[in-house]
Amino acid sequence: MSDTRPPQVLPSRKPTQNLEIYSEADIPTERGMMKTVVFRDRRNGREHVALVVGEVADKEGVPVRVHSECLTSEVFGSLKCDCRQQLDRALDFVSQAGCGVVLYLRQEGRGIGLGNKIKAYALQAKGYDTYEANRQLGFADDLRSYDIAAEMLRSLDVRSVDLITNNPLKIAGLVEEGIPVRRRIPSRTEHNPHNVGYLKTKRERTGHLIELFAEEEDSEAKAG
Ligand SMILES: [Zn+2]
Protein backbone atom coordinates (compact mmCIF):
# COMPACT_ATOMS: atom_id res chain seq x y z
CA MET A 1 0.00 0.00 0.00
CA SER A 2 1.59 3.23 -1.06
CA ASP A 3 1.14 6.52 0.72
CA THR A 4 -0.22 8.99 -1.81
CA ARG A 5 -0.25 11.95 0.51
CA PRO A 6 2.03 14.74 -0.62
CA PRO A 7 5.09 15.20 1.57
CA GLN A 8 4.49 17.73 4.31
CA VAL A 9 6.21 20.95 3.48
CA LEU A 10 6.61 23.96 5.68
CA PRO A 11 4.75 26.96 4.32
CA SER A 12 7.12 29.21 2.47
CA ARG A 13 8.01 32.17 4.63
CA LYS A 14 8.73 35.53 3.16
CA PRO A 15 12.35 36.65 3.45
CA THR A 16 12.83 39.48 5.89
CA GLN A 17 15.37 42.20 6.20
CA ASN A 18 16.84 41.64 9.62
CA LEU A 19 15.35 38.40 10.81
CA GLU A 20 15.67 34.84 9.71
CA ILE A 21 13.35 32.02 10.64
CA TYR A 22 15.64 29.72 12.55
CA SER A 23 13.24 26.92 13.48
CA GLU A 24 9.63 26.01 13.97
CA ALA A 25 7.65 23.21 15.58
CA ASP A 26 4.19 22.46 16.95
CA ILE A 27 4.14 22.44 20.74
CA PRO A 28 1.28 21.03 22.80
CA THR A 29 0.34 23.58 25.48
CA GLU A 30 -2.24 23.92 28.24
CA ARG A 31 -4.32 25.78 25.70
CA GLY A 32 -3.87 23.38 22.80
CA MET A 33 -1.38 23.08 19.99
CA MET A 34 0.68 26.15 19.16
CA LYS A 35 3.11 26.50 16.32
CA THR A 36 6.28 28.01 17.72
CA VAL A 37 8.33 29.91 15.18
CA VAL A 38 11.73 31.19 16.28
CA PHE A 39 13.13 34.20 14.48
CA ARG A 40 16.76 35.18 14.86
CA ASP A 41 17.92 38.76 14.45
CA ARG A 42 20.92 38.75 12.14
CA ARG A 43 22.22 41.96 13.71
CA ASN A 44 22.59 40.74 17.29
CA GLY A 45 21.68 37.04 17.39
CA ARG A 46 18.67 37.77 19.59
CA GLU A 47 15.82 35.28 19.24
CA HIS A 48 12.16 36.27 19.13
CA VAL A 49 9.19 33.92 19.11
CA ALA A 50 5.88 33.83 17.27
CA LEU A 51 3.25 31.55 18.82
CA VAL A 52 0.78 30.82 16.06
CA VAL A 53 -2.67 29.29 16.42
CA GLY A 54 -4.58 28.18 13.32
CA GLU A 55 -4.05 29.45 9.81
CA VAL A 56 -3.00 33.10 9.69
CA ALA A 57 -1.33 33.40 6.29
CA ASP A 58 -3.11 35.63 3.81
CA LYS A 59 -5.78 36.50 6.40
CA GLU A 60 -7.29 39.84 7.36
CA GLY A 61 -7.98 40.82 10.97
CA VAL A 62 -5.77 38.19 12.60
CA PRO A 63 -5.84 38.60 16.41
CA VAL A 64 -2.30 39.60 17.37
CA ARG A 65 -0.57 40.44 20.61
CA VAL A 66 2.86 42.07 20.48
CA HIS A 67 4.31 41.13 23.85
CA SER A 68 7.65 42.08 25.36
CA GLU A 69 9.43 39.61 27.59
CA CYS A 70 9.11 40.22 31.34
CA LEU A 71 11.06 37.68 33.32
CA THR A 72 10.14 39.09 36.71
CA SER A 73 6.38 38.77 36.32
CA GLU A 74 6.13 35.86 33.87
CA VAL A 75 8.56 33.53 35.65
CA PHE A 76 8.92 34.87 39.18
CA GLY A 77 5.34 36.07 39.67
CA SER A 78 6.33 39.67 40.40
CA LEU A 79 3.34 41.86 41.15
CA LYS A 80 5.05 45.07 40.03
CA CYS A 81 3.49 44.93 36.57
CA ASP A 82 0.71 43.14 34.73
CA CYS A 83 2.78 41.53 31.94
CA ARG A 84 2.06 37.94 32.90
CA GLN A 85 -1.66 38.56 32.98
CA GLN A 86 -1.48 40.33 29.62
CA LEU A 87 0.37 37.38 28.14
CA ASP A 88 -2.09 34.87 29.63
CA ARG A 89 -5.09 36.84 28.36
CA ALA A 90 -3.61 37.03 24.88
CA LEU A 91 -2.86 33.29 24.80
CA ASP A 92 -6.41 32.62 26.05
CA PHE A 93 -7.81 34.87 23.36
CA VAL A 94 -6.00 33.39 20.37
CA SER A 95 -6.55 29.81 21.52
CA GLN A 96 -10.27 30.42 22.07
CA ALA A 97 -10.52 32.19 18.71
CA GLY A 98 -8.70 29.26 17.09
CA CYS A 99 -6.63 31.78 15.17
CA GLY A 100 -4.04 34.35 16.05
CA VAL A 101 -0.45 35.17 16.82
CA VAL A 102 1.33 36.10 20.02
CA LEU A 103 4.69 37.68 19.27
CA TYR A 104 7.03 37.28 22.21
CA LEU A 105 9.81 39.80 21.83
CA ARG A 106 12.98 39.47 23.85
CA GLN A 107 13.19 43.06 24.94
CA GLU A 108 13.13 42.95 28.70
CA GLY A 109 12.20 46.06 30.67
CA ARG A 110 10.97 48.11 27.70
CA GLY A 111 14.25 47.32 26.00
CA ILE A 112 16.66 48.38 28.76
CA GLY A 113 17.50 44.81 29.84
CA LEU A 114 16.91 42.89 33.05
CA GLY A 115 19.76 44.38 35.08
CA ASN A 116 18.70 47.91 34.34
CA LYS A 117 15.05 47.09 34.99
CA ILE A 118 16.03 45.94 38.49
CA LYS A 119 18.06 49.15 38.93
CA ALA A 120 14.95 51.07 37.95
CA TYR A 121 12.93 49.12 40.53
CA ALA A 122 15.44 50.17 43.17
CA LEU A 123 14.91 53.80 42.16
CA GLN A 124 11.16 53.31 42.22
CA ALA A 125 11.46 52.13 45.81
CA LYS A 126 12.89 55.60 46.48
CA GLY A 127 9.82 57.24 45.02
CA TYR A 128 10.52 57.65 41.29
CA ASP A 129 7.82 56.50 38.91
CA THR A 130 8.62 53.97 36.19
CA TYR A 131 9.41 56.59 33.53
CA GLU A 132 11.38 58.90 35.85
CA ALA A 133 13.45 55.94 36.98
CA ASN A 134 14.35 55.01 33.40
CA ARG A 135 15.32 58.58 32.64
CA GLN A 136 17.40 58.70 35.79
CA LEU A 137 19.33 55.73 34.38
CA GLY A 138 19.81 57.54 31.09
CA PHE A 139 17.23 55.66 29.03
CA ALA A 140 14.47 57.05 26.88
CA ASP A 141 10.91 56.33 28.01
CA ASP A 142 10.44 53.29 25.86
CA LEU A 143 13.13 51.69 23.75
CA ARG A 144 10.89 49.08 22.20
CA SER A 145 10.74 49.19 18.48
CA TYR A 146 8.05 47.70 16.33
CA ASP A 147 10.11 46.96 13.25
CA ILE A 148 10.84 43.46 14.56
CA ALA A 149 7.17 42.74 15.19
CA ALA A 150 6.26 44.07 11.75
CA GLU A 151 8.88 41.89 10.07
CA MET A 152 7.64 38.82 11.91
CA LEU A 153 4.03 39.49 10.88
CA ARG A 154 5.05 40.08 7.28
CA SER A 155 7.03 36.89 7.32
CA LEU A 156 3.96 35.00 8.56
CA ASP A 157 2.04 36.56 5.67
CA VAL A 158 -0.54 38.20 7.94
CA ARG A 159 -2.48 40.76 5.90
CA SER A 160 -3.95 42.89 8.67
CA VAL A 161 -4.30 42.54 12.42
CA ASP A 162 -6.78 43.02 15.24
CA LEU A 163 -4.35 44.15 17.91
CA ILE A 164 -4.79 42.96 21.49
CA THR A 165 -3.57 45.98 23.45
CA ASN A 166 -4.40 48.97 25.61
CA ASN A 167 -1.49 50.93 24.21
CA PRO A 168 -2.21 53.38 21.39
CA LEU A 169 1.55 53.71 20.78
CA LYS A 170 1.68 50.05 19.82
CA ILE A 171 -0.99 50.55 17.18
CA ALA A 172 0.81 53.61 15.85
CA GLY A 173 4.14 51.78 15.95
CA LEU A 174 2.89 48.87 13.87
CA VAL A 175 1.03 51.05 11.39
CA GLU A 176 4.18 53.11 10.96
CA GLU A 177 6.02 49.92 10.10
CA GLY A 178 3.45 49.10 7.44
CA ILE A 179 1.17 46.62 9.24
CA PRO A 180 -2.51 47.51 8.84
CA VAL A 181 -4.37 47.44 12.17
CA ARG A 182 -8.07 46.84 11.62
CA ARG A 183 -9.25 47.28 15.18
CA ARG A 184 -8.14 47.11 18.79
CA ILE A 185 -9.09 44.28 21.14
CA PRO A 186 -8.84 45.65 24.70
CA SER A 187 -6.68 43.66 27.10
CA ARG A 188 -8.15 43.51 30.59
CA THR A 189 -6.09 42.74 33.63
CA GLU A 190 -6.52 43.20 37.33
CA HIS A 191 -4.57 45.57 39.48
CA ASN A 192 -3.08 44.91 42.87
CA PRO A 193 -1.57 47.20 45.52
CA HIS A 194 1.91 46.74 43.96
CA ASN A 195 1.11 47.58 40.35
CA VAL A 196 -1.67 50.12 40.72
CA GLY A 197 0.86 52.98 40.63
CA TYR A 198 2.61 51.48 37.62
CA LEU A 199 -0.64 51.06 35.72
CA LYS A 200 -1.78 54.58 36.52
CA THR A 201 1.53 56.05 35.42
CA LYS A 202 1.38 54.03 32.22
CA ARG A 203 -2.03 55.47 31.50
CA GLU A 204 -1.14 59.04 32.39
CA ARG A 205 2.21 59.13 30.61
CA THR A 206 1.47 57.18 27.45
CA GLY A 207 -2.29 57.33 27.10
CA HIS A 208 -2.78 53.63 27.83
CA LEU A 209 -6.45 52.79 27.56
CA ILE A 210 -6.82 51.08 30.89
CA GLU A 211 -10.38 50.80 32.09
CA LEU A 212 -9.72 49.35 35.50
CA PHE A 213 -9.89 52.48 37.54
CA ALA A 214 -13.44 53.70 37.12
CA GLU A 215 -14.46 52.70 40.62
CA GLU A 216 -11.30 53.87 42.21
CA GLU A 217 -11.35 57.22 40.50
CA ASP A 218 -14.91 57.72 41.62
CA SER A 219 -13.92 57.16 45.22
CA GLU A 220 -10.91 59.44 44.75
CA ALA A 221 -13.12 62.11 43.23
CA LYS A 222 -15.45 61.84 46.18
CA ALA A 223 -12.57 62.01 48.62
CA GLY A 224 -11.09 64.95 46.74
ZN1 LIG B 1 6.42 43.32 33.39
PDB file of C-alpha atoms and ligand atoms in Angstrom:
ATOM      1  CA  MET A   1       0.000   0.000   0.000  1.00  0.00           C
ATOM      2  CA  SER A   2       1.587   3.232  -1.055  1.00  0.00           C
ATOM      3  CA  ASP A   3       1.140   6.518   0.722  1.00  0.00           C
ATOM      4  CA  THR A   4      -0.219   8.986  -1.806  1.00  0.00           C
ATOM      5  CA  ARG A   5      -0.251  11.952   0.510  1.00  0.00           C
ATOM      6  CA  PRO A   6       2.027  14.744  -0.615  1.00  0.00           C
ATOM      7  CA  PRO A   7       5.091  15.202   1.568  1.00  0.00           C
ATOM      8  CA  GLN A   8       4.490  17.726   4.311  1.00  0.00           C
ATOM      9  CA  VAL A   9       6.213  20.955   3.479  1.00  0.00           C
ATOM     10  CA  LEU A  10       6.611  23.963   5.677  1.00  0.00           C
ATOM     11  CA  PRO A  11       4.753  26.963   4.323  1.00  0.00           C
ATOM     12  CA  SER A  12       7.125  29.214   2.469  1.00  0.00           C
ATOM     13  CA  ARG A  13       8.008  32.166   4.634  1.00  0.00           C
ATOM     14  CA  LYS A  14       8.733  35.534   3.161  1.00  0.00           C
ATOM     15  CA  PRO A  15      12.346  36.647   3.454  1.00  0.00           C
ATOM     16  CA  THR A  16      12.829  39.476   5.888  1.00  0.00           C
ATOM     17  CA  GLN A  17      15.367  42.204   6.197  1.00  0.00           C
ATOM     18  CA  ASN A  18      16.842  41.640   9.621  1.00  0.00           C
ATOM     19  CA  LEU A  19      15.351  38.399  10.810  1.00  0.00           C
ATOM     20  CA  GLU A  20      15.673  34.839   9.711  1.00  0.00           C
ATOM     21  CA  ILE A  21      13.349  32.023  10.640  1.00  0.00           C
ATOM     22  CA  TYR A  22      15.643  29.724  12.555  1.00  0.00           C
ATOM     23  CA  SER A  23      13.245  26.924  13.477  1.00  0.00           C
ATOM     24  CA  GLU A  24       9.634  26.007  13.971  1.00  0.00           C
ATOM     25  CA  ALA A  25       7.647  23.211  15.576  1.00  0.00           C
ATOM     26  CA  ASP A  26       4.192  22.458  16.951  1.00  0.00           C
ATOM     27  CA  ILE A  27       4.140  22.439  20.742  1.00  0.00           C
ATOM     28  CA  PRO A  28       1.281  21.034  22.800  1.00  0.00           C
ATOM     29  CA  THR A  29       0.345  23.585  25.482  1.00  0.00           C
ATOM     30  CA  GLU A  30      -2.245  23.919  28.239  1.00  0.00           C
ATOM     31  CA  ARG A  31      -4.324  25.775  25.700  1.00  0.00           C
ATOM     32  CA  GLY A  32      -3.868  23.377  22.797  1.00  0.00           C
ATOM     33  CA  MET A  33      -1.384  23.081  19.991  1.00  0.00           C
ATOM     34  CA  MET A  34       0.676  26.146  19.156  1.00  0.00           C
ATOM     35  CA  LYS A  35       3.110  26.503  16.316  1.00  0.00           C
ATOM     36  CA  THR A  36       6.278  28.006  17.717  1.00  0.00           C
ATOM     37  CA  VAL A  37       8.334  29.910  15.179  1.00  0.00           C
ATOM     38  CA  VAL A  38      11.726  31.191  16.281  1.00  0.00           C
ATOM     39  CA  PHE A  39      13.133  34.202  14.483  1.00  0.00           C
ATOM     40  CA  ARG A  40      16.760  35.182  14.857  1.00  0.00           C
ATOM     41  CA  ASP A  41      17.920  38.759  14.447  1.00  0.00           C
ATOM     42  CA  ARG A  42      20.923  38.747  12.143  1.00  0.00           C
ATOM     43  CA  ARG A  43      22.218  41.957  13.712  1.00  0.00           C
ATOM     44  CA  ASN A  44      22.593  40.736  17.286  1.00  0.00           C
ATOM     45  CA  GLY A  45      21.678  37.045  17.391  1.00  0.00           C
ATOM     46  CA  ARG A  46      18.672  37.768  19.594  1.00  0.00           C
ATOM     47  CA  GLU A  47      15.820  35.277  19.242  1.00  0.00           C
ATOM     48  CA  HIS A  48      12.156  36.266  19.135  1.00  0.00           C
ATOM     49  CA  VAL A  49       9.193  33.922  19.111  1.00  0.00           C
ATOM     50  CA  ALA A  50       5.878  33.828  17.272  1.00  0.00           C
ATOM     51  CA  LEU A  51       3.254  31.547  18.816  1.00  0.00           C
ATOM     52  CA  VAL A  52       0.783  30.820  16.055  1.00  0.00           C
ATOM     53  CA  VAL A  53      -2.673  29.287  16.416  1.00  0.00           C
ATOM     54  CA  GLY A  54      -4.576  28.177  13.322  1.00  0.00           C
ATOM     55  CA  GLU A  55      -4.045  29.453   9.813  1.00  0.00           C
ATOM     56  CA  VAL A  56      -3.000  33.097   9.688  1.00  0.00           C
ATOM     57  CA  ALA A  57      -1.328  33.401   6.287  1.00  0.00           C
ATOM     58  CA  ASP A  58      -3.111  35.627   3.807  1.00  0.00           C
ATOM     59  CA  LYS A  59      -5.785  36.498   6.398  1.00  0.00           C
ATOM     60  CA  GLU A  60      -7.289  39.835   7.362  1.00  0.00           C
ATOM     61  CA  GLY A  61      -7.978  40.825  10.974  1.00  0.00           C
ATOM     62  CA  VAL A  62      -5.773  38.191  12.601  1.00  0.00           C
ATOM     63  CA  PRO A  63      -5.842  38.595  16.413  1.00  0.00           C
ATOM     64  CA  VAL A  64      -2.302  39.595  17.371  1.00  0.00           C
ATOM     65  CA  ARG A  65      -0.568  40.442  20.608  1.00  0.00           C
ATOM     66  CA  VAL A  66       2.862  42.074  20.483  1.00  0.00           C
ATOM     67  CA  HIS A  67       4.313  41.127  23.849  1.00  0.00           C
ATOM     68  CA  SER A  68       7.650  42.079  25.358  1.00  0.00           C
ATOM     69  CA  GLU A  69       9.435  39.613  27.588  1.00  0.00           C
ATOM     70  CA  CYS A  70       9.107  40.223  31.336  1.00  0.00           C
ATOM     71  CA  LEU A  71      11.064  37.679  33.321  1.00  0.00           C
ATOM     72  CA  THR A  72      10.140  39.088  36.714  1.00  0.00           C
ATOM     73  CA  SER A  73       6.378  38.769  36.319  1.00  0.00           C
ATOM     74  CA  GLU A  74       6.132  35.859  33.874  1.00  0.00           C
ATOM     75  CA  VAL A  75       8.565  33.533  35.645  1.00  0.00           C
ATOM     76  CA  PHE A  76       8.923  34.871  39.183  1.00  0.00           C
ATOM     77  CA  GLY A  77       5.343  36.067  39.666  1.00  0.00           C
ATOM     78  CA  SER A  78       6.327  39.667  40.405  1.00  0.00           C
ATOM     79  CA  LEU A  79       3.343  41.863  41.151  1.00  0.00           C
ATOM     80  CA  LYS A  80       5.050  45.074  40.026  1.00  0.00           C
ATOM     81  CA  CYS A  81       3.491  44.929  36.568  1.00  0.00           C
ATOM     82  CA  ASP A  82       0.710  43.139  34.732  1.00  0.00           C
ATOM     83  CA  CYS A  83       2.780  41.529  31.944  1.00  0.00           C
ATOM     84  CA  ARG A  84       2.059  37.942  32.897  1.00  0.00           C
ATOM     85  CA  GLN A  85      -1.663  38.563  32.978  1.00  0.00           C
ATOM     86  CA  GLN A  86      -1.478  40.335  29.621  1.00  0.00           C
ATOM     87  CA  LEU A  87       0.369  37.378  28.137  1.00  0.00           C
ATOM     88  CA  ASP A  88      -2.088  34.867  29.634  1.00  0.00           C
ATOM     89  CA  ARG A  89      -5.085  36.841  28.362  1.00  0.00           C
ATOM     90  CA  ALA A  90      -3.607  37.026  24.877  1.00  0.00           C
ATOM     91  CA  LEU A  91      -2.857  33.286  24.804  1.00  0.00           C
ATOM     92  CA  ASP A  92      -6.411  32.622  26.051  1.00  0.00           C
ATOM     93  CA  PHE A  93      -7.809  34.871  23.355  1.00  0.00           C
ATOM     94  CA  VAL A  94      -6.000  33.386  20.370  1.00  0.00           C
ATOM     95  CA  SER A  95      -6.555  29.811  21.516  1.00  0.00           C
ATOM     96  CA  GLN A  96     -10.272  30.419  22.067  1.00  0.00           C
ATOM     97  CA  ALA A  97     -10.518  32.189  18.712  1.00  0.00           C
ATOM     98  CA  GLY A  98      -8.703  29.262  17.090  1.00  0.00           C
ATOM     99  CA  CYS A  99      -6.634  31.779  15.165  1.00  0.00           C
ATOM    100  CA  GLY A 100      -4.041  34.351  16.054  1.00  0.00           C
ATOM    101  CA  VAL A 101      -0.450  35.173  16.822  1.00  0.00           C
ATOM    102  CA  VAL A 102       1.334  36.099  20.018  1.00  0.00           C
ATOM    103  CA  LEU A 103       4.686  37.684  19.270  1.00  0.00           C
ATOM    104  CA  TYR A 104       7.029  37.276  22.215  1.00  0.00           C
ATOM    105  CA  LEU A 105       9.812  39.795  21.829  1.00  0.00           C
ATOM    106  CA  ARG A 106      12.983  39.471  23.848  1.00  0.00           C
ATOM    107  CA  GLN A 107      13.190  43.058  24.938  1.00  0.00           C
ATOM    108  CA  GLU A 108      13.129  42.954  28.703  1.00  0.00           C
ATOM    109  CA  GLY A 109      12.203  46.061  30.670  1.00  0.00           C
ATOM    110  CA  ARG A 110      10.966  48.110  27.703  1.00  0.00           C
ATOM    111  CA  GLY A 111      14.254  47.324  25.997  1.00  0.00           C
ATOM    112  CA  ILE A 112      16.664  48.381  28.757  1.00  0.00           C
ATOM    113  CA  GLY A 113      17.496  44.814  29.837  1.00  0.00           C
ATOM    114  CA  LEU A 114      16.907  42.892  33.052  1.00  0.00           C
ATOM    115  CA  GLY A 115      19.757  44.380  35.076  1.00  0.00           C
ATOM    116  CA  ASN A 116      18.700  47.913  34.343  1.00  0.00           C
ATOM    117  CA  LYS A 117      15.055  47.089  34.988  1.00  0.00           C
ATOM    118  CA  ILE A 118      16.025  45.938  38.488  1.00  0.00           C
ATOM    119  CA  LYS A 119      18.064  49.148  38.931  1.00  0.00           C
ATOM    120  CA  ALA A 120      14.953  51.069  37.948  1.00  0.00           C
ATOM    121  CA  TYR A 121      12.931  49.123  40.528  1.00  0.00           C
ATOM    122  CA  ALA A 122      15.443  50.169  43.173  1.00  0.00           C
ATOM    123  CA  LEU A 123      14.915  53.798  42.163  1.00  0.00           C
ATOM    124  CA  GLN A 124      11.160  53.310  42.221  1.00  0.00           C
ATOM    125  CA  ALA A 125      11.458  52.126  45.811  1.00  0.00           C
ATOM    126  CA  LYS A 126      12.888  55.601  46.479  1.00  0.00           C
ATOM    127  CA  GLY A 127       9.817  57.240  45.022  1.00  0.00           C
ATOM    128  CA  TYR A 128      10.519  57.647  41.295  1.00  0.00           C
ATOM    129  CA  ASP A 129       7.816  56.497  38.910  1.00  0.00           C
ATOM    130  CA  THR A 130       8.618  53.967  36.189  1.00  0.00           C
ATOM    131  CA  TYR A 131       9.409  56.592  33.529  1.00  0.00           C
ATOM    132  CA  GLU A 132      11.376  58.904  35.846  1.00  0.00           C
ATOM    133  CA  ALA A 133      13.445  55.937  36.982  1.00  0.00           C
ATOM    134  CA  ASN A 134      14.355  55.011  33.403  1.00  0.00           C
ATOM    135  CA  ARG A 135      15.323  58.578  32.639  1.00  0.00           C
ATOM    136  CA  GLN A 136      17.398  58.699  35.790  1.00  0.00           C
ATOM    137  CA  LEU A 137      19.326  55.733  34.379  1.00  0.00           C
ATOM    138  CA  GLY A 138      19.811  57.538  31.089  1.00  0.00           C
ATOM    139  CA  PHE A 139      17.234  55.657  29.028  1.00  0.00           C
ATOM    140  CA  ALA A 140      14.470  57.049  26.875  1.00  0.00           C
ATOM    141  CA  ASP A 141      10.906  56.330  28.007  1.00  0.00           C
ATOM    142  CA  ASP A 142      10.437  53.290  25.859  1.00  0.00           C
ATOM    143  CA  LEU A 143      13.133  51.685  23.754  1.00  0.00           C
ATOM    144  CA  ARG A 144      10.889  49.080  22.205  1.00  0.00           C
ATOM    145  CA  SER A 145      10.744  49.185  18.481  1.00  0.00           C
ATOM    146  CA  TYR A 146       8.052  47.699  16.333  1.00  0.00           C
ATOM    147  CA  ASP A 147      10.113  46.958  13.251  1.00  0.00           C
ATOM    148  CA  ILE A 148      10.845  43.461  14.558  1.00  0.00           C
ATOM    149  CA  ALA A 149       7.167  42.743  15.195  1.00  0.00           C
ATOM    150  CA  ALA A 150       6.260  44.072  11.750  1.00  0.00           C
ATOM    151  CA  GLU A 151       8.879  41.889  10.074  1.00  0.00           C
ATOM    152  CA  MET A 152       7.635  38.822  11.908  1.00  0.00           C
ATOM    153  CA  LEU A 153       4.031  39.489  10.879  1.00  0.00           C
ATOM    154  CA  ARG A 154       5.052  40.081   7.281  1.00  0.00           C
ATOM    155  CA  SER A 155       7.030  36.889   7.315  1.00  0.00           C
ATOM    156  CA  LEU A 156       3.958  35.000   8.558  1.00  0.00           C
ATOM    157  CA  ASP A 157       2.037  36.563   5.669  1.00  0.00           C
ATOM    158  CA  VAL A 158      -0.538  38.197   7.941  1.00  0.00           C
ATOM    159  CA  ARG A 159      -2.479  40.763   5.902  1.00  0.00           C
ATOM    160  CA  SER A 160      -3.954  42.887   8.673  1.00  0.00           C
ATOM    161  CA  VAL A 161      -4.303  42.542  12.420  1.00  0.00           C
ATOM    162  CA  ASP A 162      -6.781  43.022  15.241  1.00  0.00           C
ATOM    163  CA  LEU A 163      -4.348  44.150  17.910  1.00  0.00           C
ATOM    164  CA  ILE A 164      -4.792  42.958  21.494  1.00  0.00           C
ATOM    165  CA  THR A 165      -3.571  45.976  23.445  1.00  0.00           C
ATOM    166  CA  ASN A 166      -4.400  48.967  25.607  1.00  0.00           C
ATOM    167  CA  ASN A 167      -1.494  50.933  24.209  1.00  0.00           C
ATOM    168  CA  PRO A 168      -2.211  53.379  21.386  1.00  0.00           C
ATOM    169  CA  LEU A 169       1.547  53.709  20.783  1.00  0.00           C
ATOM    170  CA  LYS A 170       1.676  50.046  19.818  1.00  0.00           C
ATOM    171  CA  ILE A 171      -0.989  50.548  17.176  1.00  0.00           C
ATOM    172  CA  ALA A 172       0.811  53.609  15.851  1.00  0.00           C
ATOM    173  CA  GLY A 173       4.145  51.775  15.946  1.00  0.00           C
ATOM    174  CA  LEU A 174       2.894  48.869  13.869  1.00  0.00           C
ATOM    175  CA  VAL A 175       1.034  51.046  11.385  1.00  0.00           C
ATOM    176  CA  GLU A 176       4.179  53.109  10.960  1.00  0.00           C
ATOM    177  CA  GLU A 177       6.023  49.917  10.099  1.00  0.00           C
ATOM    178  CA  GLY A 178       3.445  49.100   7.438  1.00  0.00           C
ATOM    179  CA  ILE A 179       1.175  46.625   9.243  1.00  0.00           C
ATOM    180  CA  PRO A 180      -2.514  47.506   8.841  1.00  0.00           C
ATOM    181  CA  VAL A 181      -4.370  47.443  12.173  1.00  0.00           C
ATOM    182  CA  ARG A 182      -8.070  46.839  11.618  1.00  0.00           C
ATOM    183  CA  ARG A 183      -9.246  47.284  15.183  1.00  0.00           C
ATOM    184  CA  ARG A 184      -8.145  47.109  18.794  1.00  0.00           C
ATOM    185  CA  ILE A 185      -9.087  44.281  21.136  1.00  0.00           C
ATOM    186  CA  PRO A 186      -8.843  45.649  24.703  1.00  0.00           C
ATOM    187  CA  SER A 187      -6.685  43.662  27.104  1.00  0.00           C
ATOM    188  CA  ARG A 188      -8.153  43.509  30.589  1.00  0.00           C
ATOM    189  CA  THR A 189      -6.087  42.735  33.632  1.00  0.00           C
ATOM    190  CA  GLU A 190      -6.525  43.196  37.332  1.00  0.00           C
ATOM    191  CA  HIS A 191      -4.570  45.569  39.478  1.00  0.00           C
ATOM    192  CA  ASN A 192      -3.078  44.912  42.875  1.00  0.00           C
ATOM    193  CA  PRO A 193      -1.566  47.198  45.519  1.00  0.00           C
ATOM    194  CA  HIS A 194       1.907  46.744  43.961  1.00  0.00           C
ATOM    195  CA  ASN A 195       1.111  47.577  40.349  1.00  0.00           C
ATOM    196  CA  VAL A 196      -1.670  50.121  40.722  1.00  0.00           C
ATOM    197  CA  GLY A 197       0.860  52.978  40.632  1.00  0.00           C
ATOM    198  CA  TYR A 198       2.613  51.484  37.622  1.00  0.00           C
ATOM    199  CA  LEU A 199      -0.641  51.064  35.716  1.00  0.00           C
ATOM    200  CA  LYS A 200      -1.783  54.582  36.519  1.00  0.00           C
ATOM    201  CA  THR A 201       1.532  56.048  35.423  1.00  0.00           C
ATOM    202  CA  LYS A 202       1.376  54.029  32.221  1.00  0.00           C
ATOM    203  CA  ARG A 203      -2.029  55.470  31.498  1.00  0.00           C
ATOM    204  CA  GLU A 204      -1.144  59.039  32.390  1.00  0.00           C
ATOM    205  CA  ARG A 205       2.211  59.126  30.609  1.00  0.00           C
ATOM    206  CA  THR A 206       1.474  57.175  27.455  1.00  0.00           C
ATOM    207  CA  GLY A 207      -2.285  57.332  27.099  1.00  0.00           C
ATOM    208  CA  HIS A 208      -2.784  53.632  27.827  1.00  0.00           C
ATOM    209  CA  LEU A 209      -6.446  52.793  27.556  1.00  0.00           C
ATOM    210  CA  ILE A 210      -6.825  51.081  30.891  1.00  0.00           C
ATOM    211  CA  GLU A 211     -10.378  50.800  32.088  1.00  0.00           C
ATOM    212  CA  LEU A 212      -9.725  49.349  35.501  1.00  0.00           C
ATOM    213  CA  PHE A 213      -9.891  52.476  37.537  1.00  0.00           C
ATOM    214  CA  ALA A 214     -13.442  53.704  37.121  1.00  0.00           C
ATOM    215  CA  GLU A 215     -14.464  52.696  40.619  1.00  0.00           C
ATOM    216  CA  GLU A 216     -11.304  53.867  42.209  1.00  0.00           C
ATOM    217  CA  GLU A 217     -11.354  57.223  40.502  1.00  0.00           C
ATOM    218  CA  ASP A 218     -14.907  57.715  41.624  1.00  0.00           C
ATOM    219  CA  SER A 219     -13.919  57.163  45.216  1.00  0.00           C
ATOM    220  CA  GLU A 220     -10.912  59.444  44.754  1.00  0.00           C
ATOM    221  CA  ALA A 221     -13.120  62.108  43.226  1.00  0.00           C
ATOM    222  CA  LYS A 222     -15.453  61.840  46.179  1.00  0.00           C
ATOM    223  CA  ALA A 223     -12.575  62.015  48.617  1.00  0.00           C
ATOM    224  CA  GLY A 224     -11.093  64.955  46.743  1.00  0.00           C
TER     225      GLY A 224
HETATM  226 ZN    ZN B   1       6.421  43.316  33.395  1.00  0.00          ZN
END
